CSV table of C-alpha atoms in Angstrom, one decimal:
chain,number,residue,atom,x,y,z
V,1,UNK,CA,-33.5,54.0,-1.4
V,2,UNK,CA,-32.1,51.8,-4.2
V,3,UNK,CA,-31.9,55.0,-6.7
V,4,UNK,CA,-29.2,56.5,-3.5
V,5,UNK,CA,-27.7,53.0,-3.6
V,6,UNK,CA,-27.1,53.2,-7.2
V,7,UNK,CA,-25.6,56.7,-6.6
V,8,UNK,CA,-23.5,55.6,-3.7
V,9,UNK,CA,-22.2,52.8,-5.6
V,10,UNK,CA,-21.4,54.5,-8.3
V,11,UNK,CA,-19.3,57.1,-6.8
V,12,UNK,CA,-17.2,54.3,-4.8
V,13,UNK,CA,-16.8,52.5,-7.8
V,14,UNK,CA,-15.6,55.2,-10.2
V,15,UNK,CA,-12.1,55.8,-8.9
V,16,UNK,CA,-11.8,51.9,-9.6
V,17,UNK,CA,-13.0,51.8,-13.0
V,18,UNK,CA,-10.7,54.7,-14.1
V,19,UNK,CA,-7.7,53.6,-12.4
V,20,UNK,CA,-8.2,49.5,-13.0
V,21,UNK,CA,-8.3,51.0,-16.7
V,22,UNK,CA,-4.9,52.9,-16.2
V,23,UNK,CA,-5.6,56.1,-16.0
V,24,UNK,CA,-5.0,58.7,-13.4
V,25,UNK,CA,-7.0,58.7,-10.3
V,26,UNK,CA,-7.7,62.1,-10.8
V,27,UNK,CA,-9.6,61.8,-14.3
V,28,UNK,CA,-12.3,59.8,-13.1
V,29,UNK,CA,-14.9,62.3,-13.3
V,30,UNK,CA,-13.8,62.6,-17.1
V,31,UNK,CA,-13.3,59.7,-18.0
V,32,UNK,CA,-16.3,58.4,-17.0
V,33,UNK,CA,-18.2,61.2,-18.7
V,34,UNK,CA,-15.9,60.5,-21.5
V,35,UNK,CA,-17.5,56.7,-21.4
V,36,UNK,CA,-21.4,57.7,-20.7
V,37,UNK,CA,-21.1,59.9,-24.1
V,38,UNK,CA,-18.6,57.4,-26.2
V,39,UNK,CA,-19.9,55.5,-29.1
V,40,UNK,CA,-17.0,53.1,-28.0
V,41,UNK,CA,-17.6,50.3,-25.4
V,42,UNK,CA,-14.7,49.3,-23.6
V,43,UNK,CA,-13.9,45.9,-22.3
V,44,UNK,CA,-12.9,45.6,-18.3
V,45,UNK,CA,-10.1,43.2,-18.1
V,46,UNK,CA,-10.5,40.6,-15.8
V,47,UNK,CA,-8.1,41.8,-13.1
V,48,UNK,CA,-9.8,44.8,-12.7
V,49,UNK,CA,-13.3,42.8,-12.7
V,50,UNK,CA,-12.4,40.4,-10.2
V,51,UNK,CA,-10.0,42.7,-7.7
V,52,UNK,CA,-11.2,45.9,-8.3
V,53,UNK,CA,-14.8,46.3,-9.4
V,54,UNK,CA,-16.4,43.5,-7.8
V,55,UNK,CA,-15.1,44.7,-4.4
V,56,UNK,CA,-15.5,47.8,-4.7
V,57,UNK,CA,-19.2,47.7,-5.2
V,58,UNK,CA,-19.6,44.8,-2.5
V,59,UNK,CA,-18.0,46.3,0.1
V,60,UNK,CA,-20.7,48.9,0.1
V,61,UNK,CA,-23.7,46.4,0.9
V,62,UNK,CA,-24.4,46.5,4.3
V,63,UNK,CA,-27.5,44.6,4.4
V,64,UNK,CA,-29.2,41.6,2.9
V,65,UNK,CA,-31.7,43.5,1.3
V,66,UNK,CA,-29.6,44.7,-1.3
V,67,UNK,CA,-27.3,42.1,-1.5
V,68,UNK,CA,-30.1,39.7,-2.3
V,69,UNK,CA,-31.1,42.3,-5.0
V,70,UNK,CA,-27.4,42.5,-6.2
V,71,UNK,CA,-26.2,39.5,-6.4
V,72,UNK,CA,-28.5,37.2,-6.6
V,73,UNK,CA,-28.5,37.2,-10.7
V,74,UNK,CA,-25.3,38.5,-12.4
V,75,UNK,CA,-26.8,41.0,-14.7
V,76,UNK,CA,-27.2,43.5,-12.0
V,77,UNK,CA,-23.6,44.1,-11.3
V,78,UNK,CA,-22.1,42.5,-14.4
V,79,UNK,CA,-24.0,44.3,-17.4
V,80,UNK,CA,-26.6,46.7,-16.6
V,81,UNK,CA,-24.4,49.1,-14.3
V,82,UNK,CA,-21.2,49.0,-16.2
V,83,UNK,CA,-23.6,49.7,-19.6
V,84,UNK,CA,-24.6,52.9,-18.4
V,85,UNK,CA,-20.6,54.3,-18.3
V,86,UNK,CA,-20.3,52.1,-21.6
V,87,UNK,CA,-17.8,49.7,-20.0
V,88,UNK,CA,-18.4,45.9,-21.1
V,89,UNK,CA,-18.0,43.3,-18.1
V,90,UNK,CA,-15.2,40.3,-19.3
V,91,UNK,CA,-18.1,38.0,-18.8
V,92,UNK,CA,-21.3,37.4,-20.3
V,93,UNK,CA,-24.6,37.1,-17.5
V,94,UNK,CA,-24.3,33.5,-18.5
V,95,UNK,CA,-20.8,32.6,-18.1
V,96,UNK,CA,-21.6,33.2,-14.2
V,97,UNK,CA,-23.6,31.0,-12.1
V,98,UNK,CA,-24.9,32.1,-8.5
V,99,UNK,CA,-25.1,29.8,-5.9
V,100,UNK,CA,-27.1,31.0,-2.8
V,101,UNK,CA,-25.7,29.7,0.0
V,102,UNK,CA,-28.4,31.0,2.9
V,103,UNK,CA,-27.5,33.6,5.8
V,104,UNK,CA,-26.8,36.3,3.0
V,105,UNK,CA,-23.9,34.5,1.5
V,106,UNK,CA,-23.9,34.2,-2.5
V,107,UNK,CA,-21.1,32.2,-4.5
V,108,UNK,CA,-20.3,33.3,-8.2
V,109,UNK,CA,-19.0,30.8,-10.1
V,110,UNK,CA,-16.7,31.7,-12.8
V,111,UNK,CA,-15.4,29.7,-16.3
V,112,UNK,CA,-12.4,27.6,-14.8
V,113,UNK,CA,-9.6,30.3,-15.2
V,114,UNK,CA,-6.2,29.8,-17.6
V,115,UNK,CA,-4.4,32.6,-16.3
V,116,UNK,CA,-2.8,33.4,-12.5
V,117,UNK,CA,-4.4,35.3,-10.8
V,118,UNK,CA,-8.3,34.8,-11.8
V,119,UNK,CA,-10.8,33.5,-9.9
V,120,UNK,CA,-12.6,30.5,-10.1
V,121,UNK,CA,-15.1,31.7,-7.2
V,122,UNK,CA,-16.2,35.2,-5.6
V,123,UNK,CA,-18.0,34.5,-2.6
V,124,UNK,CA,-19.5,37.5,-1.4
V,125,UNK,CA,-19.8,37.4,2.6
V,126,UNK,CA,-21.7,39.2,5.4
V,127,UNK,CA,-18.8,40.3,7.7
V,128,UNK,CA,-19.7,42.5,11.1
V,129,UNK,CA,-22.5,44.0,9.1
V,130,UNK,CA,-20.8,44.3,5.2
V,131,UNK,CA,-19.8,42.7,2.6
V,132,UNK,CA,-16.7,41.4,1.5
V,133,UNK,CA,-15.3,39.4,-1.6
V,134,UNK,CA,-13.5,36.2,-0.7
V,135,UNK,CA,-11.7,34.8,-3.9
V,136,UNK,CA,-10.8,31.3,-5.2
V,137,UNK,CA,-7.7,32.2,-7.5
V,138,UNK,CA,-5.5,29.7,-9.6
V,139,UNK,CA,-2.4,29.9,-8.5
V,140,UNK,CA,1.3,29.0,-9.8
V,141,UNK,CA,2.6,27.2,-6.6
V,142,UNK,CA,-0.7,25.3,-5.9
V,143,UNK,CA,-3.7,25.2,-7.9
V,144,UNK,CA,-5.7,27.4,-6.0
V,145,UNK,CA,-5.3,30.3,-2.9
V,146,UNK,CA,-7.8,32.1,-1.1
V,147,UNK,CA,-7.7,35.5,-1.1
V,148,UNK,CA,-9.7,38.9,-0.8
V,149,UNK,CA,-8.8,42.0,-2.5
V,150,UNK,CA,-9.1,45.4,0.6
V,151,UNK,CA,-11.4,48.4,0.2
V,152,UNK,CA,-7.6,50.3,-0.2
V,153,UNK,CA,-6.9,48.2,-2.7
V,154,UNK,CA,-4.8,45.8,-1.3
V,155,UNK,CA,-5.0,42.3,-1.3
V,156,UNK,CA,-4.9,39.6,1.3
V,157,UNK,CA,-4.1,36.1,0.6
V,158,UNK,CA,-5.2,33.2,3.5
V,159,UNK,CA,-4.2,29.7,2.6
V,160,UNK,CA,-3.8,27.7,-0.2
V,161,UNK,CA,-4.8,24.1,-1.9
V,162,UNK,CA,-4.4,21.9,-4.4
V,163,UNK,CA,-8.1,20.3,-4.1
V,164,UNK,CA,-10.6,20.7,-6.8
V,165,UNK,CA,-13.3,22.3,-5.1
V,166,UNK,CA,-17.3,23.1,-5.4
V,167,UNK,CA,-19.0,25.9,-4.5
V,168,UNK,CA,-20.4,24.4,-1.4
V,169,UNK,CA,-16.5,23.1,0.0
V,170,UNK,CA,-15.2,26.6,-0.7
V,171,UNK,CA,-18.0,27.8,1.5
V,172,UNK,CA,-16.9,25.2,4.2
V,173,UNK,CA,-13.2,26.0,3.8
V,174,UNK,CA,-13.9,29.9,4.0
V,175,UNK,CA,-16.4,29.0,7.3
V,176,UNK,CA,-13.9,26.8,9.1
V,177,UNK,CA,-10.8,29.1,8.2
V,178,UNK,CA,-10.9,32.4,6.8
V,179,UNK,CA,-14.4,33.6,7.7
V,180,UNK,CA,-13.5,33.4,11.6
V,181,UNK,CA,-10.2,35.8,11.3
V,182,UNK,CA,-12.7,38.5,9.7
V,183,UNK,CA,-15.1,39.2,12.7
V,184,UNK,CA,-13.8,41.7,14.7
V,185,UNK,CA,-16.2,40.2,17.3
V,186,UNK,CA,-15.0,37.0,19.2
């Protein structure tokens, strides 16, 4: 089951990791044959990482199971599957720390960002029965906004703050106010 994960995740993510790198959609089988054989590792910016990547293989979890084997260490997602298409994650294993929140919900704390719009936290959320990523962004109006980047690639901000804020009160604020709006269910 986890080898048709790998698969399945691999063939959502490609179109991602060829277009976040700026090529045409349609040279993503080639390119990322192109990477598997290179020599050459290439870097992921941290856009792509944060808005297109990260989601992309998220939104594909649809149980605990494998979201507790994903996510619950960085290397999973952040080395050992970009490694095998030669692409090198922006951040080192260690520069992340996971924060398991319970009920399926993991926090990934990022290095405090310099530049608009990177994230500060990826909260990775159950949501009727799959995952989504739930950013903490710096921000140029405020310091921070909420946001969460679309399986079509489109993004959604939800509110924003100035507060300085721990993994466990960006859990509460995405609980009491952006969490809710998600579930189709009432």
């Amino acid at each position: 089951m986890k080898k048709n994960f790998i698969i399945a995740l691999f063939l959502l993510a490609l179109p991602f990791f060829a277009n976040g790198m700026g090529m045409p959609v349609s040279e993503d089988i080639r390119a990322a044959e192109s990477a598997a054989t290179s020599d050459s590792v290439q870097v992921m910016r941290p856009y792509e990482y944060f808005f297109k990547y990260l989601p992309s293989c998220v939104n594909v979890m649809n149980t605990q199971d494998i979201a507790d084997f994903y996510l619950k260490e960085p290397s999973a997602l952040n080395t050992k599957f970009l490694s095998t298409f030669n692409i090198q994650s922006p951040f080192a294993d260690s520069d992340i720390k996971v924060h398991n929140m319970g009920d399926g919900i993991y926090i990934w704390e990022f290095p405090e960002p310099e530049d608009v719009p990177m994230c500060l936290y990826v909260a990775m959320v159950p949501v009727d029965g799959k995952y989504k990523c739930l950013t903490l962004e710096k921000s140029i109006m405020v310091k921070w906004v909420v946001g969460m980047a679309h399986e079509d690639g489109s993004h959604s901000s939800f509110l924003e703050t100035d507060a300085s804020l721990s993994a466990a009160d960006f859990l509460k604020l995405l609980k009491d106010k952006v969490i809710p709006s998600l579930n189709s269910k009432p």
